[in-house]
GROMACS .gro file of C-alpha atoms in nm:
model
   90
    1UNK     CA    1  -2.626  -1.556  -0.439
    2UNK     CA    2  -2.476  -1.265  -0.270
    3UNK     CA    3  -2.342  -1.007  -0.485
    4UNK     CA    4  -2.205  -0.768  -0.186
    5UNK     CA    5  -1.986  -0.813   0.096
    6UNK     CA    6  -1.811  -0.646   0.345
    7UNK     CA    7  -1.511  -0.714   0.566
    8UNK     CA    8  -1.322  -0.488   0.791
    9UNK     CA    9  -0.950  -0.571   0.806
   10UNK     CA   10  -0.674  -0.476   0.944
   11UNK     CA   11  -0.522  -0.236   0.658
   12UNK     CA   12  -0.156  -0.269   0.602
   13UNK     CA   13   0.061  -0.011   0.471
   14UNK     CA   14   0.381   0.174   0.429
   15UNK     CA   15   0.533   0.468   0.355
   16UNK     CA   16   0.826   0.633   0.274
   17UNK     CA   17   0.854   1.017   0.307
   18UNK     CA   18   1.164   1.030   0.108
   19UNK     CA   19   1.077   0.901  -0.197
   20UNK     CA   20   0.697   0.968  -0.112
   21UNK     CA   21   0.579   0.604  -0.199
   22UNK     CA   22   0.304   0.420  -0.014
   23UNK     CA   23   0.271   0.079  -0.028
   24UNK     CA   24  -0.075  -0.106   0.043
   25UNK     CA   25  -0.080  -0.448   0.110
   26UNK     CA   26  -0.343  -0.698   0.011
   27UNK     CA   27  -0.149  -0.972   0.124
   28UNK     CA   28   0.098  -0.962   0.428
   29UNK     CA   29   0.395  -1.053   0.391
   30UNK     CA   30   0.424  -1.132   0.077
   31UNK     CA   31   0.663  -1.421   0.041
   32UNK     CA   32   0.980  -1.358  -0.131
   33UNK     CA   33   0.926  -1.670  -0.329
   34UNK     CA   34   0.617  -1.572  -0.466
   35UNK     CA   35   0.703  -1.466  -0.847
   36UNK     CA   36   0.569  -1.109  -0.864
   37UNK     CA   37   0.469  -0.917  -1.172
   38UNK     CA   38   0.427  -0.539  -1.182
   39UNK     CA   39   0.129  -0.400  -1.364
   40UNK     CA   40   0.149  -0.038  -1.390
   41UNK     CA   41  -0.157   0.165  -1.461
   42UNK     CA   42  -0.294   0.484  -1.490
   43UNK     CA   43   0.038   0.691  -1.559
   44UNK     CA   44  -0.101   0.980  -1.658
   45UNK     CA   45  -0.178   1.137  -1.321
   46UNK     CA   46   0.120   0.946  -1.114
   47UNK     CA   47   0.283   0.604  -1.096
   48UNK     CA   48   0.082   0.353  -1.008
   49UNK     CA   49   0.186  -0.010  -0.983
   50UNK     CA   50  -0.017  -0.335  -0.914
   51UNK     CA   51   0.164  -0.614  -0.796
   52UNK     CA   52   0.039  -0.934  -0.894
   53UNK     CA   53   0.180  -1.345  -0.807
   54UNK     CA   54   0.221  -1.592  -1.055
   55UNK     CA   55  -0.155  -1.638  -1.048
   56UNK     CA   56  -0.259  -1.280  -1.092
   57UNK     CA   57  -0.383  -1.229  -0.776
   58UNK     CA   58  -0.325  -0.853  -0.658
   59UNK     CA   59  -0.085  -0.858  -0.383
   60UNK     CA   60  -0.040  -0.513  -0.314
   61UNK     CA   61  -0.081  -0.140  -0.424
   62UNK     CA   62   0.262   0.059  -0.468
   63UNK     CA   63   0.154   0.476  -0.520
   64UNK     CA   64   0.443   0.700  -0.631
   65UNK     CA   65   0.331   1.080  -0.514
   66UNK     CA   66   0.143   0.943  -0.185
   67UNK     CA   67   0.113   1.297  -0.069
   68UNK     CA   68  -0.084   1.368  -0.408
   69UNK     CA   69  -0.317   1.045  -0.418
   70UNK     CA   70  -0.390   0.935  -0.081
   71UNK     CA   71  -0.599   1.098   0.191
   72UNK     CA   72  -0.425   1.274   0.458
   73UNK     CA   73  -0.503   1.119   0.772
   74UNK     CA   74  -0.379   0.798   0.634
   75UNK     CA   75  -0.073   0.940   0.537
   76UNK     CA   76  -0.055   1.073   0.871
   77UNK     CA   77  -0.138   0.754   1.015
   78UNK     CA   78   0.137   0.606   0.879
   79UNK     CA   79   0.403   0.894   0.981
   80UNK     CA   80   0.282   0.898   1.361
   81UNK     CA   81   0.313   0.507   1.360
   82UNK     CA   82   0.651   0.487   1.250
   83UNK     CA   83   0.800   0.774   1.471
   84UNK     CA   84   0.622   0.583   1.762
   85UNK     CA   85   0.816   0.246   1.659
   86UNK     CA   86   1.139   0.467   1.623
   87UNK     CA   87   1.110   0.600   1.952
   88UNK     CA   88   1.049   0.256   2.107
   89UNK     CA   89   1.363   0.149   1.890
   90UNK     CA   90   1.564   0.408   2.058
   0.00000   0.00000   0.00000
């Protein structure tokens, strides 16, 4: 039996710089018809939310105070990849 694992994937993400949330998705997209429920957890040191499908599976990460929590070349990784789609937009 294996008891480890490792996979490199493509890590999908988002972030908003306004209301400095991050999103990390473990599934992408996630359907609209997939009923969600939102787990918060650890609230004492930010707002953390887990959201799960009907089958509590974790679908994604949402991180309130990304600038606090996450490291900062993948917050910067996320701002340099959306200016370059903005620019390409323009």
């Amino acid at each position: 039996m294996t008891m480890y694992t490792e996979a490199r994937i493509p890590l999908v993400c988002t972030y908003d710089s306004d209301a400095d949330a991050a999103y990390v998705y473990l599934e992408h997209p996630i359907s609209a018809a997939a009923a969600q429920q939102v787990m918060p957890f650890d609230t004492s040191r930010g707002m953390f939310n887990l959201d799960l499908n009907t089958e509590g599976h974790v679908l994604g990460l949402e991180i309130i105070g990304a600038r606090r929590h996450l490291p900062p070349a993948l917050l910067q990784a996320m701002l340099e990849h959306n200016q370059g789609r903005t620019k390409k937009n323009r």
